[in-house]
Short mmCIF file of C-alpha atoms and ligand atoms in Angstrom, two decimals:
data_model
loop_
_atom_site.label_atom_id
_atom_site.label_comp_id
_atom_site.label_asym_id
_atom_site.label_seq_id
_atom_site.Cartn_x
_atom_site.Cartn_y
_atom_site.Cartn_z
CA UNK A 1 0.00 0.00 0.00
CA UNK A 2 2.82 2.83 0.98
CA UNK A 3 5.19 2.22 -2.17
CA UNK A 4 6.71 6.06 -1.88
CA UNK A 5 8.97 7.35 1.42
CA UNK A 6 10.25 10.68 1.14
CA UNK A 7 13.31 12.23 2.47
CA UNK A 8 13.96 15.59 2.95
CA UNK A 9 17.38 15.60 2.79
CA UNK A 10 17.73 19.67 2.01
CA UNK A 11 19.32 21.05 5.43
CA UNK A 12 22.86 22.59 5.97
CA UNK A 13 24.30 20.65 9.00
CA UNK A 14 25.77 23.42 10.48
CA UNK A 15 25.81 21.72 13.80
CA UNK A 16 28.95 19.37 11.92
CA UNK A 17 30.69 22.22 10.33
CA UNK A 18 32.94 21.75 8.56
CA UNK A 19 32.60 18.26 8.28
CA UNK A 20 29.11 19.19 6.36
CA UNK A 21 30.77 22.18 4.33
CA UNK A 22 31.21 20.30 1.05
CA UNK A 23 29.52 17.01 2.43
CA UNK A 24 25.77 16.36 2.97
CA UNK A 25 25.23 15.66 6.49
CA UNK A 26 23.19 13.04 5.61
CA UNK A 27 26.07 11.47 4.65
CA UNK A 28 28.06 11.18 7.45
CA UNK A 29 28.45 7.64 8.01
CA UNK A 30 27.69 5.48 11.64
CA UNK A 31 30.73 3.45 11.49
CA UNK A 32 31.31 2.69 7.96
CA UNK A 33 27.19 3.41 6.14
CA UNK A 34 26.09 6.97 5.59
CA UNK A 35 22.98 8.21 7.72
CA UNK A 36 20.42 8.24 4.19
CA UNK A 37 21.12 4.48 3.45
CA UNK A 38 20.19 3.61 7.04
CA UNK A 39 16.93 5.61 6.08
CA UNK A 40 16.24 3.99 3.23
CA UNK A 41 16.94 0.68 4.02
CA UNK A 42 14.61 1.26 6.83
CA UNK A 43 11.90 2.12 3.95
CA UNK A 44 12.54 -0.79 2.34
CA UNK A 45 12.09 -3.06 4.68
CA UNK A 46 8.89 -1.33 4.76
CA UNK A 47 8.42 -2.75 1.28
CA UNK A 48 8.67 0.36 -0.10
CA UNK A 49 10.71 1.13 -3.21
CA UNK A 50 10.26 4.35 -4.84
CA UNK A 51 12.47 6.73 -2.44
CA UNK A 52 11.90 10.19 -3.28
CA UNK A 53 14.36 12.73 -1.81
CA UNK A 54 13.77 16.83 -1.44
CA UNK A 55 17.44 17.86 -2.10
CA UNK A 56 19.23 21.15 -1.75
CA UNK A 57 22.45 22.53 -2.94
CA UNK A 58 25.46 21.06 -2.47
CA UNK A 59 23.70 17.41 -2.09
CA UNK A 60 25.30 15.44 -5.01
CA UNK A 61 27.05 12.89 -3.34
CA UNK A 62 23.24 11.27 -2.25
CA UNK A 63 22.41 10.27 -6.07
CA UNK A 64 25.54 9.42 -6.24
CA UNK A 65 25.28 7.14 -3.34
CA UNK A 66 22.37 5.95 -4.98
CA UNK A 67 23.41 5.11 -8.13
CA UNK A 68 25.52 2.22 -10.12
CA UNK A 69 28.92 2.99 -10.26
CA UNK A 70 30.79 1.49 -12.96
CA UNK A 71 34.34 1.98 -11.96
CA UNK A 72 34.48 0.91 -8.32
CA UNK A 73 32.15 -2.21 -9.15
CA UNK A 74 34.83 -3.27 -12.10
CA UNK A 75 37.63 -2.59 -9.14
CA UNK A 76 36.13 -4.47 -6.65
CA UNK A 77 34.57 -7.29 -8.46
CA UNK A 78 35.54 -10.94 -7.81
CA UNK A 79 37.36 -9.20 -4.72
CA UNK A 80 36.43 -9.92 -1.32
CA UNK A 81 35.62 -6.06 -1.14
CA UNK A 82 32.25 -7.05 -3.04
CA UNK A 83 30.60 -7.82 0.34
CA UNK A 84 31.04 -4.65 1.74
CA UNK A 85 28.77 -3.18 -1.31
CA UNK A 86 25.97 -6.04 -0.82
CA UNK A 87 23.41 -3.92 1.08
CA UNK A 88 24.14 -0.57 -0.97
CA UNK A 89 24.02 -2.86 -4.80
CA UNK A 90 20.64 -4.49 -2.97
CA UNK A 91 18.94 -0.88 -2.67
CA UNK A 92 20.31 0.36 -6.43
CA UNK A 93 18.82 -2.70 -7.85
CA UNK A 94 15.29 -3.20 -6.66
CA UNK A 95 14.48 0.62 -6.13
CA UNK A 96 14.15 3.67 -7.92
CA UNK A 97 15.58 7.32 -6.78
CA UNK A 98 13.78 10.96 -7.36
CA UNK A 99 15.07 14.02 -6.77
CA UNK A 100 13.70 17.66 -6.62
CA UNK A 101 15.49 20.82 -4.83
CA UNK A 102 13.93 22.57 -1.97
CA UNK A 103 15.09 26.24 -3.31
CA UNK A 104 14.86 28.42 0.19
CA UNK A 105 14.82 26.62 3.22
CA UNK A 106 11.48 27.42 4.58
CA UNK A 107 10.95 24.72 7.52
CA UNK A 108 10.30 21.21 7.43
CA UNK A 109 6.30 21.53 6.14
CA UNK A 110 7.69 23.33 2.97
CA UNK A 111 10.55 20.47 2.46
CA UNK A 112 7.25 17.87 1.82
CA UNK A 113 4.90 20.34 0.21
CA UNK A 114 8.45 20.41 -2.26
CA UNK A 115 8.02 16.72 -2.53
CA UNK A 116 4.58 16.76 -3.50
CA UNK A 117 5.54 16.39 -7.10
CA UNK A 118 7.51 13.20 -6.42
CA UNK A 119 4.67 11.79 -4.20
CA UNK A 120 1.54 12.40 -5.92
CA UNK A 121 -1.49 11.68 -5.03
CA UNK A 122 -0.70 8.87 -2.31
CA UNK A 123 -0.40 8.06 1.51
CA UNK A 124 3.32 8.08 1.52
CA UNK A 125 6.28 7.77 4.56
CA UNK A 126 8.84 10.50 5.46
CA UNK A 127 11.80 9.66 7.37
CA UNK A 128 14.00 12.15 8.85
CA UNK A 129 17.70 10.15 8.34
CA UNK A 130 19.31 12.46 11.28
CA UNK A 131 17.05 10.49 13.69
CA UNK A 132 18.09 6.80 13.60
CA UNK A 133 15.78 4.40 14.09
CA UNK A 134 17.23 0.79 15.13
CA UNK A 135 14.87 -2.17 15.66
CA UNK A 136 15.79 -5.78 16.62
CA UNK A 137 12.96 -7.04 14.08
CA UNK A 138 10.40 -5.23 11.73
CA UNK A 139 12.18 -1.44 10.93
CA UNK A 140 10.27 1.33 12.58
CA UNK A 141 8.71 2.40 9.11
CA UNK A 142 7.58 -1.39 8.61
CA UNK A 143 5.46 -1.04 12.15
CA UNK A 144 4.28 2.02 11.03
CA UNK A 145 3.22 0.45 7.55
CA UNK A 146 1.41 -2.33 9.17
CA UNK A 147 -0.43 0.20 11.87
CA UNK A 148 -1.54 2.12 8.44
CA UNK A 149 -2.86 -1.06 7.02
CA UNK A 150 -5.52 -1.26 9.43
CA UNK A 151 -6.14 2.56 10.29
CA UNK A 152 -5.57 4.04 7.36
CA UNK A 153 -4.90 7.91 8.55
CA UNK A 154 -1.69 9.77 8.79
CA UNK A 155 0.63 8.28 12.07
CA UNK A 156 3.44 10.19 13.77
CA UNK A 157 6.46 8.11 15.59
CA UNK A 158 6.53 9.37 19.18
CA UNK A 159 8.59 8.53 22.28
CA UNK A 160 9.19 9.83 25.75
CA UNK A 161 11.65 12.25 26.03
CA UNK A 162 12.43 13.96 29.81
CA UNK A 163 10.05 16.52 29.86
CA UNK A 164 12.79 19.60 29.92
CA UNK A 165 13.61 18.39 26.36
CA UNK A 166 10.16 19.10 25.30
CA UNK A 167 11.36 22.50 23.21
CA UNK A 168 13.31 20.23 20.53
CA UNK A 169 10.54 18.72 18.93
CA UNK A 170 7.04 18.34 17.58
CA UNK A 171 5.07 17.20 21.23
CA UNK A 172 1.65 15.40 21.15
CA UNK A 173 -1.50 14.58 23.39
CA UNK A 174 -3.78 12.02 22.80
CA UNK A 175 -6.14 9.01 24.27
CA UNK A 176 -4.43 6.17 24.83
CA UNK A 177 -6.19 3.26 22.35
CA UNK A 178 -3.24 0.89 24.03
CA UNK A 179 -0.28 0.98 25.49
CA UNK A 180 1.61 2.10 22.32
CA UNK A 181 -0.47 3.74 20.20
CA UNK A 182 -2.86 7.34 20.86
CA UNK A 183 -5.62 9.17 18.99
CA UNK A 184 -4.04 12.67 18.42
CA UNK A 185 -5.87 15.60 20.32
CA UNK A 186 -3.18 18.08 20.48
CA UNK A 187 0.59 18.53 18.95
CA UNK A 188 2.80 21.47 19.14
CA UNK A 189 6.01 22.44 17.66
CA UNK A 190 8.99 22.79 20.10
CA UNK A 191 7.06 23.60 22.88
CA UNK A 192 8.68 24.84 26.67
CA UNK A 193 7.56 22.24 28.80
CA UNK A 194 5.69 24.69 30.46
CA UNK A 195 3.57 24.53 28.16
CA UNK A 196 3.67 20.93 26.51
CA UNK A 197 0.98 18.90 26.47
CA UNK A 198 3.03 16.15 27.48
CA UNK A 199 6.53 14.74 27.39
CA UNK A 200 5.70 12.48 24.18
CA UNK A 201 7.43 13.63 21.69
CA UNK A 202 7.95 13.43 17.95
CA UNK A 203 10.68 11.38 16.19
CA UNK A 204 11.49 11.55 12.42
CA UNK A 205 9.18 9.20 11.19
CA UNK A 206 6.02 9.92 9.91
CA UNK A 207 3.19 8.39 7.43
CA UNK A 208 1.25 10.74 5.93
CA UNK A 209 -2.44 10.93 3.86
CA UNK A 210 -2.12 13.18 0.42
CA UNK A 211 -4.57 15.89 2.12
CA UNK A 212 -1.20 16.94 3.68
CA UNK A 213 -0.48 18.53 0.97
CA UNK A 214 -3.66 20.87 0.65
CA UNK A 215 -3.31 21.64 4.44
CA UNK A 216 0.45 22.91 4.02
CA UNK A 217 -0.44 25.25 1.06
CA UNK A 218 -2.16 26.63 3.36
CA UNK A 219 0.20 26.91 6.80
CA UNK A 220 0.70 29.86 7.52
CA UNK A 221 4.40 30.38 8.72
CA UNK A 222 4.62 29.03 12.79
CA UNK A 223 7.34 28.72 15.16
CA UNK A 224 10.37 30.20 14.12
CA UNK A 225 8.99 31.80 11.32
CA UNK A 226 8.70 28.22 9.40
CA UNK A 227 5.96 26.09 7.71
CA UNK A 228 5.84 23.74 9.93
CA UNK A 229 4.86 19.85 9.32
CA UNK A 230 3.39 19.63 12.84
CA UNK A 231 1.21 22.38 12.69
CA UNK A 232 -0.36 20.66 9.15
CA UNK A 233 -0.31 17.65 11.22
CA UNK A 234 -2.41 18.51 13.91
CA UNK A 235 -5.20 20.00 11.48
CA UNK A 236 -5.91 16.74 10.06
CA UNK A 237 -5.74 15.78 14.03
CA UNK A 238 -8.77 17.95 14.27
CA UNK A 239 -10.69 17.08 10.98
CA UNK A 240 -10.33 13.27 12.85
CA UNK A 241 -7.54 11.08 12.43
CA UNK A 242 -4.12 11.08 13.13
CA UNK A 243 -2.53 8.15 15.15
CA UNK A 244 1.35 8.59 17.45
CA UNK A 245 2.78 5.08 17.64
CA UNK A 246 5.17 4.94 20.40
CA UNK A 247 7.82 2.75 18.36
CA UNK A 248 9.58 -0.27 19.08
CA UNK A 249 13.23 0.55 18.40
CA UNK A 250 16.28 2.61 19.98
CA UNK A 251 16.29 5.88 18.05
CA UNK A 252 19.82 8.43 18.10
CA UNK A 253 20.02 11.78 17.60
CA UNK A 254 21.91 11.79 14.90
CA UNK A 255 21.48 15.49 14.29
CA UNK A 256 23.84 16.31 17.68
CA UNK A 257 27.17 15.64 18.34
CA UNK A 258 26.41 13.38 21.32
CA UNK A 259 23.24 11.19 19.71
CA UNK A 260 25.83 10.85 16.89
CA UNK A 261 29.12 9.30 19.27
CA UNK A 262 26.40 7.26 21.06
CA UNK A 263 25.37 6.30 17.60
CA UNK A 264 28.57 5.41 15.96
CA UNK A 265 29.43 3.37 19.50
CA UNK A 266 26.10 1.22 19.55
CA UNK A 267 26.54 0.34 16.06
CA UNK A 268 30.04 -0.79 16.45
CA UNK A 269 29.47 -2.65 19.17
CA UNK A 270 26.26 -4.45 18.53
CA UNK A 271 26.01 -4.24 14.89
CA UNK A 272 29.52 -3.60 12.90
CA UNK A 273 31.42 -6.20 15.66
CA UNK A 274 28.93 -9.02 15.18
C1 G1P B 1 11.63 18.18 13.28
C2 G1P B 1 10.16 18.45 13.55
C3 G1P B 1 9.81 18.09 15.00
C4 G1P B 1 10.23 16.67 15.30
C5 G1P B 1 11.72 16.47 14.97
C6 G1P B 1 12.12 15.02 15.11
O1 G1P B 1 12.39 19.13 14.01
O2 G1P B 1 9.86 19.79 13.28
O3 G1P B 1 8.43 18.23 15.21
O4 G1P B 1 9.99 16.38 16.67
O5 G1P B 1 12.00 16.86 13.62
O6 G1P B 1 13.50 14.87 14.95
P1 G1P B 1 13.96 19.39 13.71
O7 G1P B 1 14.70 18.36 14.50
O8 G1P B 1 14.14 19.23 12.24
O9 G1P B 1 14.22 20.77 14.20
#
């Protein structure tokens, strides 16, 4: 049913200059695979296969990434190097790879209105690469797939976060319809936690129903003067249905210098060293 993930891949990184001056963030690697692959093999074991990315300047080396290349696979073949290439040859070969540019970076609700050309008219996953999402079984998109299956409205990722953290993210409030999974009421960007409506918050994983992208054309800028995805979010909230799944999975914050060491060590040790 979701065939289409989108990644908005458009932002500067500043936080790892000047690793990130010439060099995507995105493509900073957790031990020895860049950030976006993790993303997108997350998608795909989602099933889904068209991965649609909203790009900015300087972005290059993800289609590149993405793409066949003819030289090192001539190098390398018949070498025992060819292993280390596996997952990245798996990805070229059974998906396809659009690209559009977000021109002005306007917030993250004007990064997927930018990819509504690539999407279409479809229910569709986002996945923020800077948050990564680790799961001992089905990826975090895949649980999200199979919660859309039988629900069939837009779903937000959410976790617990210590509620003095509440003013880095998108924070929700809902009824509880178990223990891992709430009927939106409320959701607000970034909010101090004296005023969030709880301490669950938002993680870089989202699916979202096409109406989206009517409701951003019309979001007004919010906080910090940006079109922001959460404030689109929580109208279709009101007009009825928007589910937070509180994921199974460890998720790092990729996009700070600590979630990215902690990262980089968990992967070595549990993944890279196994
Ligand atoms: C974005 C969203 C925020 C969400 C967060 C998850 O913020 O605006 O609602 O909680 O991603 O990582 P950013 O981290 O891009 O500032």
């Amino acid at each position: 049913m979701i065939k289409k993930c989108l990644f908005p891949v458009a932002g500067y990184g500043t936080r790892f200059l000047p690793a990130t001056k010439s060099m995507p963030k995105e493509m900073l690697p957790i031990v020895n695979k860049p950030l976006i692959q993790y993303g997108a093999e997350e998608a795909n074991d989602a099933g889904i296969t068209d991965m649609a990315f909203v790009t900015g300047r300087g972005k290059r080396a993800i289609p590149d990434h993405f793409d066949f290349s003819y030289e090192l696979e001539t190098e390398i073949s018949g070498t025992g190097k060819e292993k280390q290439l596996e997952e990245i040859r798996n990805l070229v070969n059974n998906c396809t790879f659009t690209y559009t540019r977000q021109k002005q970076m306007k917030g993250l609700g004007h990064a997927v209105l930018t990819g509504e050309t690539l999407i279409g008219d479809q229910p569709f996953g986002v996945i923020l690469a800077d948050d990564l999402c680790l799961a001992e079984g089905k990826s975090v998109m895949a649980q999200m797939v199979e919660l859309y299956d039988q629900h069939r409205c837009s779903i937000v990722a959410i976790q617990e976060v210590p509620m003095e953290e509440t003013s880095k993210y998108g924070v929700i409030s809902g009824d509880a319809l178990s223990d891992d999974l709430f009927r939106v009421h409320d959701m607000v960007e970034k909010p101090d936690p004296k005023d969030a409506p709880s301490n669950l918050a938002v993680i870089g994983r989202y699916i979202l129903t096409p109406d989206i992208f009517d409701i951003l054309r019309n979001t007004q800028p919010g906080k910090g003067g940006e079109i922001q995805l959460t404030d689109a979010i929580m109208e279709q909230a009101r007009n009825g249905g928007v589910m937070a799944y509180k994921f199974k999975g460890r998720r790092f914050d990729c996009g700070s210098i600590d979630g990215f060491v902690e990262a980089t060590n968990f992967v070595y040790e549990n993944v890279y060293k196994r």
